[in-house]
Coordinates of C-alpha atoms in Angstrom, one line a residue:
X867 CA -15.3 -26.9 11.3
X868 CA -17.2 -23.6 11.5
X869 CA -14.9 -20.5 11.7
X870 CA -15.3 -16.8 11.7
X871 CA -12.3 -16.4 9.4
X872 CA -10.2 -18.7 7.3
X873 CA -6.7 -17.5 6.2
X874 CA -5.2 -19.4 3.3
X875 CA -1.4 -19.3 3.6
X876 CA 0.9 -19.6 6.6
X877 CA 3.7 -17.2 5.8
X878 CA 4.5 -13.9 7.6
X879 CA 1.6 -11.9 6.2
X880 CA -0.9 -14.6 7.2
X881 CA 0.4 -14.9 10.7
X882 CA 0.6 -11.1 11.3
X883 CA -3.0 -10.8 9.9
X884 CA -4.2 -13.5 12.3
X885 CA -2.4 -11.8 15.2
X886 CA -3.9 -8.4 14.3
X887 CA -7.4 -9.9 14.1
X888 CA -7.0 -11.3 17.6
X889 CA -5.8 -7.9 18.9
X890 CA -9.1 -6.5 17.6
X891 CA -11.2 -9.4 18.9
X892 CA -9.5 -12.1 21.0
X893 CA -12.6 -14.4 20.7
X894 CA -12.5 -14.8 16.9
X895 CA -12.3 -18.4 15.7
X896 CA -9.6 -18.5 13.0
X897 CA -8.3 -21.3 10.8
X898 CA -4.9 -20.8 9.2
X899 CA -4.4 -23.2 6.3
X900 CA -0.9 -24.0 5.0
X901 CA 1.6 -26.9 4.8
X902 CA 3.9 -26.9 7.8
X903 CA 7.1 -27.5 5.7
X904 CA 6.4 -24.3 3.7
X905 CA 8.5 -25.6 0.7
X906 CA 8.9 -22.7 -1.8
X907 CA 7.6 -20.1 0.7
X908 CA 8.9 -16.6 0.2
X909 CA 9.0 -16.1 4.0
X910 CA 11.5 -18.8 4.8
X911 CA 13.9 -17.7 2.2
X912 CA 13.6 -14.1 3.0
X913 CA 16.5 -12.0 4.3
X914 CA 13.9 -9.9 6.0
X915 CA 15.7 -6.6 5.4
X916 CA 13.6 -3.9 6.9
X917 CA 14.9 -1.6 4.1
X918 CA 12.9 1.2 2.6
X919 CA 15.4 3.8 1.4
X920 CA 18.0 1.2 0.6
X921 CA 15.5 -0.3 -1.9
X922 CA 15.1 3.0 -3.8
X923 CA 15.7 2.9 -7.5
X924 CA 15.6 5.4 -10.4
X925 CA 11.9 4.4 -10.8
X926 CA 10.7 4.6 -7.2
X927 CA 9.2 8.0 -7.5
X928 CA 8.6 8.0 -11.2
X929 CA 4.8 7.5 -11.0
X930 CA 1.9 8.1 -8.6
X931 CA 1.5 4.3 -8.1
X932 CA 5.2 3.7 -7.4
X933 CA 5.3 6.6 -5.0
X934 CA 2.2 5.3 -3.2
X935 CA 3.8 1.9 -2.9
X936 CA 7.0 3.5 -1.5
X937 CA 5.2 5.5 1.1
X938 CA 3.4 2.4 2.2
X939 CA 6.8 1.0 3.0
X940 CA 7.7 4.1 5.0
X941 CA 4.4 3.8 6.9
X942 CA 5.1 0.1 7.6
X943 CA 8.7 0.7 8.7
X944 CA 7.5 3.0 11.5
X945 CA 5.5 0.2 13.1
X946 CA 8.3 -2.3 13.5
X947 CA 10.1 -1.1 16.7
X948 CA 6.9 -0.8 18.8
X949 CA 5.5 -4.0 17.3
X950 CA 8.6 -6.1 18.2
X951 CA 8.6 -4.6 21.7
X952 CA 4.9 -5.5 22.1
X953 CA 5.6 -9.2 21.2
X954 CA 8.6 -9.4 23.5
X955 CA 6.9 -7.8 26.5
X956 CA 3.4 -9.5 26.2
X957 CA 4.4 -13.1 25.3
X958 CA 6.8 -15.7 26.9
X959 CA 8.9 -16.1 23.7
X960 CA 11.6 -18.8 23.7
X961 CA 13.9 -16.3 22.2
X962 CA 13.4 -12.5 22.3
X963 CA 13.1 -11.0 18.9
X964 CA 15.7 -8.5 17.9
X965 CA 16.1 -6.1 14.9
X966 CA 19.8 -5.8 13.8
X967 CA 19.7 -2.1 13.3
X968 CA 21.8 -0.4 10.6
X969 CA 22.3 -0.9 6.8
X970 CA 25.4 -0.2 4.7
X971 CA 24.8 0.5 1.0
X972 CA 27.8 0.1 -1.2
X973 CA 28.3 1.2 -4.8
X974 CA 31.1 -1.0 -6.1
X975 CA 33.2 -1.4 -9.2
X976 CA 31.4 -4.6 -10.3
X977 CA 28.5 -2.7 -11.7
X978 CA 27.1 -0.7 -14.6
X979 CA 25.5 2.8 -15.0
X980 CA 22.3 1.6 -13.4
X981 CA 24.0 1.1 -10.0
X982 CA 25.2 4.7 -10.1
X983 CA 21.7 5.9 -10.9
X984 CA 20.1 3.9 -8.2
X985 CA 22.7 4.8 -5.6
X986 CA 22.2 8.5 -6.4
X987 CA 18.4 8.0 -6.2
X988 CA 18.9 6.5 -2.7
X989 CA 20.8 9.6 -1.6
X990 CA 18.3 12.0 -3.2
X991 CA 15.3 10.3 -1.6
X992 CA 17.0 10.2 1.8
X993 CA 17.5 13.9 1.6
X994 CA 13.9 14.6 0.3
X995 CA 12.3 12.6 3.1
X996 CA 14.8 14.0 5.6
X997 CA 15.9 10.5 6.7
X998 CA 19.3 10.3 8.5
X999 CA 22.2 8.8 6.8
X1000 CA 26.0 9.1 6.7
X1001 CA 28.4 8.8 3.8
X1002 CA 31.3 6.7 5.0
X1003 CA 34.6 5.1 3.9
X1004 CA 34.3 1.5 2.9
X1005 CA 37.2 0.7 5.2
X1006 CA 35.0 1.6 8.1
X1007 CA 32.4 -1.2 7.3
X1008 CA 33.0 -4.1 9.7
X1009 CA 33.5 -7.4 7.8
X1010 CA 33.7 -5.9 4.3
X1011 CA 36.7 -7.4 2.5
X1012 CA 36.1 -7.4 -1.2
X1013 CA 38.4 -8.0 -4.1
X1014 CA 40.2 -4.9 -5.4
X1015 CA 38.3 -5.1 -8.8
X1016 CA 35.0 -5.2 -6.9
X1017 CA 35.9 -2.6 -4.3
X1018 CA 33.3 0.0 -3.1
X1019 CA 33.6 3.3 -4.9
X1020 CA 31.1 5.0 -2.5
X1021 CA 29.2 3.8 0.6
X1022 CA 26.7 5.1 3.0
X1023 CA 25.1 4.0 6.3
X1024 CA 21.4 4.2 7.1
X1025 CA 21.0 3.9 10.9
X1026 CA 17.2 3.3 11.0
X1027 CA 17.1 0.4 8.6
X1028 CA 18.2 -3.1 9.4
X1029 CA 17.1 -6.8 9.3
X1030 CA 15.6 -9.5 11.4
X1031 CA 15.6 -13.3 11.2
X1032 CA 12.6 -14.3 9.2
X1033 CA 12.6 -17.8 10.7
X1034 CA 12.8 -16.6 14.3
X1035 CA 10.0 -14.1 13.6
X1036 CA 7.8 -16.9 12.1
X1037 CA 8.5 -19.2 14.9
X1038 CA 7.6 -16.6 17.5
X1039 CA 4.3 -15.8 15.8
X1040 CA 3.5 -19.5 15.4
X1041 CA 4.0 -20.0 19.2
X1042 CA 1.8 -17.0 20.0
X1043 CA -1.0 -18.1 17.7
X1044 CA -0.8 -21.7 19.0
X1045 CA -1.5 -20.4 22.5
X1046 CA -5.0 -19.3 21.5
X1047 CA -7.5 -22.1 21.9
X1048 CA -9.7 -20.5 19.2
X1049 CA -7.0 -20.6 16.5
X1050 CA -6.3 -23.7 14.5
X1051 CA -3.1 -24.1 12.5
X1052 CA -4.1 -26.5 9.7
X1053 CA -1.3 -28.5 8.2
X1054 CA -2.9 -28.9 4.8
X1055 CA -3.4 -27.4 1.3
X1056 CA -6.4 -25.3 0.4
X1057 CA -7.8 -26.7 -2.9
X1058 CA -10.9 -24.6 -3.4
X1059 CA -12.6 -21.5 -2.2
X1060 CA -16.3 -22.3 -1.9
X1061 CA -18.9 -19.6 -2.6
X1062 CA -22.6 -19.3 -3.4
X1063 CA -24.7 -16.4 -4.6
X1064 CA -21.6 -14.2 -4.9
X1065 CA -20.4 -14.8 -1.3
X1066 CA -17.9 -17.1 0.3
X1067 CA -19.0 -20.0 2.5
X1068 CA -15.9 -22.1 3.0
X1069 CA -12.5 -23.4 2.1
X1070 CA -12.0 -27.0 0.9
X1071 CA -8.7 -28.7 1.8
X1072 CA -6.9 -31.6 0.4
X1073 CA -7.1 -33.9 3.4
X1074 CA -9.2 -32.3 6.2
X1075 CA -12.4 -31.5 4.5
X1076 CA -14.2 -28.1 4.3
X1077 CA -13.8 -25.3 6.8
X1078 CA -17.0 -23.3 6.8
X1079 CA -16.6 -19.6 7.0
X1080 CA -18.1 -16.4 5.5
X1081 CA -14.7 -14.6 5.5
X1082 CA -11.7 -15.9 3.6
X1083 CA -8.3 -14.1 3.4
X1084 CA -6.3 -15.4 0.4
X1085 CA -2.7 -14.8 1.5
X1086 CA -0.9 -17.8 0.0
X1087 CA 1.7 -15.7 -1.9
X1088 CA 2.4 -17.0 -5.4
X1089 CA 0.2 -20.1 -4.8
X1090 CA -2.8 -17.8 -4.6
X1091 CA -3.0 -17.9 -8.4
X1092 CA -4.1 -21.6 -8.4
X1093 CA -7.1 -20.7 -6.4
X1094 CA -8.0 -17.5 -8.3
X1095 CA -8.0 -19.5 -11.5
X1096 CA -10.9 -21.6 -10.2
X1097 CA -13.2 -18.6 -9.8
X1098 CA -14.4 -17.5 -13.3
X1099 CA -16.2 -14.4 -12.0
X1100 CA -13.0 -12.7 -11.0
X1101 CA -10.0 -14.6 -12.5
X1102 CA -9.7 -12.3 -15.6
X1103 CA -10.1 -9.1 -13.5
X1104 CA -7.0 -9.7 -11.3
X1105 CA -3.5 -9.2 -12.6
X1106 CA -1.8 -12.5 -12.9
X1107 CA 0.6 -13.5 -10.1
X1108 CA 4.0 -14.8 -11.2
X1109 CA 6.8 -16.1 -9.1
X1110 CA 10.0 -14.1 -8.4
X1111 CA 12.2 -17.1 -7.7
X1112 CA 15.1 -16.3 -5.3
X1113 CA 17.9 -18.3 -3.7
X1114 CA 19.5 -17.5 -0.3
X1115 CA 22.4 -19.2 1.5
X1116 CA 23.5 -19.6 5.1
X1117 CA 27.2 -19.8 5.9
X1118 CA 29.4 -19.9 9.0
X1119 CA 31.6 -16.8 8.9
X1120 CA 35.3 -17.4 8.8
X1121 CA 36.7 -13.9 9.4
X1122 CA 35.8 -10.6 10.9
X1123 CA 32.0 -10.8 11.7
X1124 CA 29.6 -8.6 9.6
X1125 CA 27.8 -6.5 12.2
X1126 CA 25.1 -4.8 10.1
X1127 CA 23.4 -5.5 6.8
X1128 CA 25.7 -4.8 3.8
X1129 CA 24.1 -4.5 0.4
X1130 CA 24.4 -3.0 -3.1
X1131 CA 21.6 -1.0 -4.7
X1132 CA 18.9 -3.0 -6.6
X1133 CA 20.2 -4.1 -10.0
X1134 CA 20.0 -6.5 -12.8
X1135 CA 16.3 -7.2 -12.2
X1136 CA 17.0 -8.2 -8.6
X1137 CA 17.2 -6.7 -5.1
X1138 CA 21.0 -6.4 -5.1
X1139 CA 23.6 -8.5 -3.4
X1140 CA 23.3 -8.5 0.4
X1141 CA 25.0 -10.1 3.5
X1142 CA 23.1 -10.1 6.8
X1143 CA 24.2 -11.0 10.3
X1144 CA 22.2 -13.9 11.9
X1145 CA 24.1 -14.3 15.2
X1146 CA 26.4 -17.2 16.3
X1147 CA 28.8 -16.3 13.4
X1148 CA 26.0 -17.1 10.9
X1149 CA 25.7 -15.1 7.7
X1150 CA 22.8 -14.9 5.4
X1151 CA 23.7 -14.3 1.7
X1152 CA 21.1 -13.2 -0.8
X1153 CA 19.6 -13.1 -3.2
X1154 CA 18.7 -13.9 -6.8
X1155 CA 15.5 -13.1 -8.7
X1156 CA 14.2 -14.8 -11.8
X1157 CA 10.6 -14.4 -12.8
X1158 CA 8.8 -17.7 -13.6
X1159 CA 5.2 -18.5 -14.4
X1160 CA 5.2 -21.4 -11.9
X1161 CA 6.8 -21.6 -8.5
X1162 CA 10.2 -23.4 -8.3
X1163 CA 11.4 -25.6 -5.4
X1164 CA 15.0 -26.6 -6.3
X1165 CA 17.9 -24.3 -7.1
X1166 CA 20.0 -24.4 -10.2
X1167 CA 23.7 -24.9 -9.8
X1168 CA 24.6 -22.0 -12.0
X1169 CA 22.8 -19.4 -9.9
X1170 CA 24.1 -20.8 -6.6
X1171 CA 27.6 -20.6 -8.0
X1172 CA 26.9 -17.0 -9.2
X1173 CA 25.6 -16.0 -5.7
X1174 CA 28.6 -17.5 -3.9
X1175 CA 31.0 -15.8 -6.4
X1176 CA 29.4 -12.5 -5.8
X1177 CA 29.6 -12.8 -2.0
X1178 CA 33.2 -13.9 -2.1
X1179 CA 34.3 -11.2 -4.6
X1180 CA 32.1 -8.3 -3.5
X1181 CA 31.6 -8.8 0.3
X1182 CA 34.3 -11.0 1.9
X1183 CA 37.0 -13.0 0.2
X1184 CA 37.2 -15.3 3.3
X1185 CA 33.7 -16.7 2.5
X1186 CA 35.6 -19.0 0.2
X1187 CA 36.8 -20.8 3.3
X1188 CA 33.5 -20.8 5.1
X1189 CA 31.1 -23.7 5.7
X1190 CA 27.9 -23.6 3.7
X1191 CA 25.2 -25.2 5.8
X1192 CA 21.9 -24.2 4.4
X1193 CA 20.0 -22.9 1.3
X1194 CA 16.5 -21.9 0.6
X1195 CA 14.4 -21.4 -2.6
X1196 CA 11.7 -18.7 -2.2
X1197 CA 8.9 -17.7 -4.5
X1198 CA 8.0 -14.1 -4.2
X1199 CA 4.4 -13.2 -5.4
X1200 CA 4.8 -10.8 -8.3
X1201 CA 1.8 -9.5 -10.2
X1202 CA 2.6 -8.8 -13.8
X1203 CA 2.5 -5.0 -13.1
X1204 CA 4.6 -5.6 -9.9
X1205 CA 2.0 -3.8 -7.7
X1206 CA 0.2 -5.6 -4.7
X1207 CA -3.3 -7.0 -4.5
X1208 CA -4.9 -5.8 -1.3
X1209 CA -8.6 -5.8 -0.3
X1210 CA -11.9 -7.4 -0.9
X1211 CA -12.9 -8.9 -4.2
X1212 CA -16.4 -8.8 -5.8
X1213 CA -17.0 -12.2 -4.2
X1214 CA -18.3 -11.0 -0.8
X1215 CA -16.1 -12.1 2.0
X1216 CA -13.2 -13.0 -0.2
X1217 CA -10.2 -10.8 0.6
X1218 CA -6.8 -10.8 -1.0
X1219 CA -3.5 -10.0 0.6
X1220 CA -0.7 -11.0 -1.8
X1221 CA 1.3 -9.7 -4.7
X1222 CA 3.7 -7.9 -2.4
X1223 CA 6.8 -8.9 -4.3
X1224 CA 9.8 -8.0 -2.2
X1225 CA 7.9 -5.9 0.3
X1226 CA 5.8 -8.6 2.0
X1227 CA 7.9 -9.0 5.1
X1228 CA 8.5 -5.3 5.7
X1229 CA 4.9 -4.4 5.2
X1230 CA 3.3 -7.3 7.1
X1231 CA 2.5 -5.3 10.2
X1232 CA 0.8 -2.5 8.1
X1233 CA -1.1 -4.9 5.8
X1234 CA -2.2 -7.2 8.6
X1235 CA -3.5 -4.4 10.8
X1236 CA -5.2 -2.8 7.9
X1237 CA -7.1 -5.8 6.6
X1238 CA -8.0 -6.9 10.2
X1239 CA -9.7 -3.6 10.8
X1240 CA -11.5 -3.6 7.5
X1241 CA -12.8 -7.2 7.9
X1242 CA -14.3 -6.2 11.3
X1243 CA -16.0 -3.1 9.8
X1244 CA -13.5 -0.5 11.0
X1245 CA -11.5 2.0 9.0
X1246 CA -8.2 0.6 7.8
X1247 CA -4.8 2.3 8.7
X1248 CA -3.4 2.1 5.2
X1249 CA -3.4 5.4 3.3
X1250 CA -4.6 5.5 -0.3
X1251 CA -4.7 1.7 -0.9
X1252 CA -7.7 1.8 -3.3
X1253 CA -5.2 1.9 -6.2
X1254 CA -4.1 -1.6 -5.4
X1255 CA -7.5 -3.4 -5.1
X1256 CA -7.3 -6.9 -6.4
X1257 CA -9.8 -6.5 -9.3
X1258 CA -8.2 -3.8 -11.4
X1259 CA -6.6 -3.0 -14.7
X1260 CA -2.8 -3.4 -14.9
X1261 CA -1.0 -0.3 -13.6
X1262 CA 1.3 1.0 -16.3
X1263 CA 4.2 3.2 -15.2
X1264 CA 6.4 3.1 -18.3
X1265 CA 5.9 3.4 -22.0
X1266 CA 7.1 0.6 -24.2
X1267 CA 10.1 2.7 -25.2
X1268 CA 11.0 3.5 -21.6
X1269 CA 10.6 -0.2 -20.7
X1270 CA 13.2 -1.2 -23.3
X1271 CA 15.7 1.5 -22.2
X1272 CA 15.3 0.5 -18.5
X1273 CA 15.7 -3.2 -19.5
X1274 CA 19.0 -2.3 -21.3
X1275 CA 20.3 -0.7 -18.0
X1276 CA 19.5 -3.9 -16.1
X1277 CA 20.8 -6.2 -18.7
X1278 CA 24.2 -4.4 -18.9
X1279 CA 24.3 -4.2 -15.1
X1280 CA 24.0 -8.0 -15.0
X1281 CA 26.6 -8.4 -17.7
X1282 CA 29.2 -6.4 -15.7
X1283 CA 28.4 -8.2 -12.5
X1284 CA 29.2 -11.4 -14.5
X1285 CA 32.5 -9.7 -15.6
X1286 CA 31.7 -9.4 -19.3
X1287 CA 34.5 -8.3 -21.5
X1288 CA 33.5 -7.2 -25.0
X1289 CA 35.9 -7.8 -27.9
X1290 CA 37.4 -4.6 -29.4
X1291 CA 35.4 -5.0 -32.6
X1292 CA 32.1 -4.9 -30.7
X1293 CA 31.6 -1.6 -28.9
X1294 CA 29.2 -1.2 -26.1
X1295 CA 27.0 0.9 -28.4
X1296 CA 26.7 -2.0 -30.9
X1297 CA 26.1 -4.5 -28.1
X1298 CA 23.3 -2.2 -26.7
X1299 CA 21.8 -1.9 -30.1
X1300 CA 21.7 -5.7 -30.5
X1301 CA 20.0 -6.1 -27.1
X1302 CA 17.6 -3.2 -27.9
X1303 CA 16.6 -4.9 -31.2
X1304 CA 15.9 -8.2 -29.4
X1305 CA 13.7 -6.4 -26.9
X1306 CA 11.8 -4.7 -29.8
X1307 CA 11.2 -8.1 -31.3
X1308 CA 9.8 -9.4 -28.0
X1309 CA 7.3 -6.6 -27.9
X1310 CA 6.3 -7.2 -31.5
X1311 CA 5.6 -10.8 -30.8
X1312 CA 3.7 -10.0 -27.6
X1313 CA 1.5 -7.6 -29.5
X1314 CA 1.2 -5.1 -26.6
X1315 CA 2.3 -1.6 -25.7
X1316 CA 2.2 -2.2 -22.0
X1317 CA 5.5 -1.1 -20.5
X1318 CA 6.9 -4.2 -18.7
X1319 CA 9.3 -4.0 -15.8
X1320 CA 12.9 -5.1 -16.4
X1321 CA 12.6 -8.3 -14.5
X1322 CA 9.6 -9.2 -16.7
X1323 CA 11.6 -8.5 -19.8
X1324 CA 14.5 -10.6 -18.6
X1325 CA 12.1 -13.5 -18.2
X1326 CA 11.6 -13.7 -21.9
X1327 CA 15.3 -13.9 -22.7
X1328 CA 16.4 -16.4 -20.1
X1329 CA 13.3 -18.7 -20.0
X1330 CA 14.1 -22.3 -21.0
X1331 CA 11.4 -22.0 -23.7
X1332 CA 11.1 -18.3 -24.6
X1333 CA 8.9 -18.8 -27.6
X1334 CA 6.4 -20.7 -25.6
X1335 CA 6.5 -18.1 -22.8
X1336 CA 5.9 -15.3 -25.3
X1337 CA 2.9 -17.1 -26.8
X1338 CA 1.5 -17.5 -23.3
X1339 CA 1.7 -13.8 -22.6
X1340 CA 0.6 -12.8 -26.0
X1341 CA -2.7 -14.6 -25.3
X1342 CA -2.8 -13.0 -21.8
X1343 CA -2.3 -9.4 -23.1
X1344 CA -5.0 -10.0 -25.7
X1345 CA -7.6 -10.5 -22.9
X1346 CA -6.4 -8.2 -20.1
X1347 CA -7.0 -4.5 -19.6
X1348 CA -4.5 -1.9 -18.6
X1349 CA -4.8 1.8 -18.0
X1350 CA -3.2 4.2 -20.5
X1351 CA 0.1 5.6 -19.2
X1352 CA -0.6 8.3 -16.6
X1353 CA 1.5 11.5 -16.4
X1354 CA 4.4 11.2 -14.1
X1355 CA 4.2 12.9 -10.7

């Protein structure tokens, strides 16, 4: 039970990190601890869109921290092609891994002003970074067959961005890691990180005892918070990790196959509607995003209905006649400031690799190689990652006033996707003022000036017990530190 390194978590980041460590030193004895069923894992529910520029929003380059996070995604995206080729060529995989290259981004009529801003931001950023793209007619997108009132108004094609099956990727890495006699895949739950005199010395599990080690990588996604809470020396120094709950669906296509990823810009506190090819006439539909304090395992009927309606109306009307044969609930790890937690903590030998929100799959090769090198005493490959060290103040990128205005854009975007129709006596300006006043009241109750992201604000309005949730975070903000708003760059 003595190991060089124990990795808590068995999602994509954990597996890529283990693989990267073995490339540096094939003799390392590694334990990877996580339940085999992975219920609630972000990885198994992920669409695994290898999108960087298609994820751009009006806030992507609005601060130094946001720009750093975006350029990490660019750096990661450049690793994927060679990395997939390496796996295919060096290991006898049951099924060769394949990236479905190409992404269509559509700006459709079922949207609000935010969608226009984010779509234009995508184009501006593509131009700034000199990334190739083509503006195209919606009629030239294979498989797109939306309703007239949800038709694309503009669309573009990004050839260097695509998607890959998250389940096939996970299976391939698991088979590769299983082939190493010095790697143990532990089907169990980590219940405690053990440490003495400020340094780690083991991981206690629910059923299989203690795994002794001086190096622990905490990469359990949103479930990392439960273990952090047990370490009083650091728990109040690390931004709290919440769960970005998302649903995805698998269907059998009924009509013209979708050949490339089709998606909208990010909107309504989520990553936009998307449909991704999965081979054998299988189509992945995603995704929703609702911030919760605790992970969720079972979907709600209303959001499943909403996701299906969006796919039928905005992507392909014939999905109505298609067979639905699978669904997943995923819990994305979302720090309250939405920025990742990467690096060693003040507990010597305890490393964190979580809080990646929607970027975990895309950035896994970069993050895995970076932390593998650092653990073994070598320079990491990640540029300027000190800003995202686990023990830090919250990173503020918006003022309270900017937060409220951004929240209004997301709220209205969601309303229009839900086909809201205001009565004639209630103008949009009056409706906006009502929502703005409610947001102001939330901030007053929270007692903070920290500018929350739109998805965090949405949480307070749609939580089943909003007053209890506000009280919880009022207490949190009374204890936590955050940096004053830095000038935009």
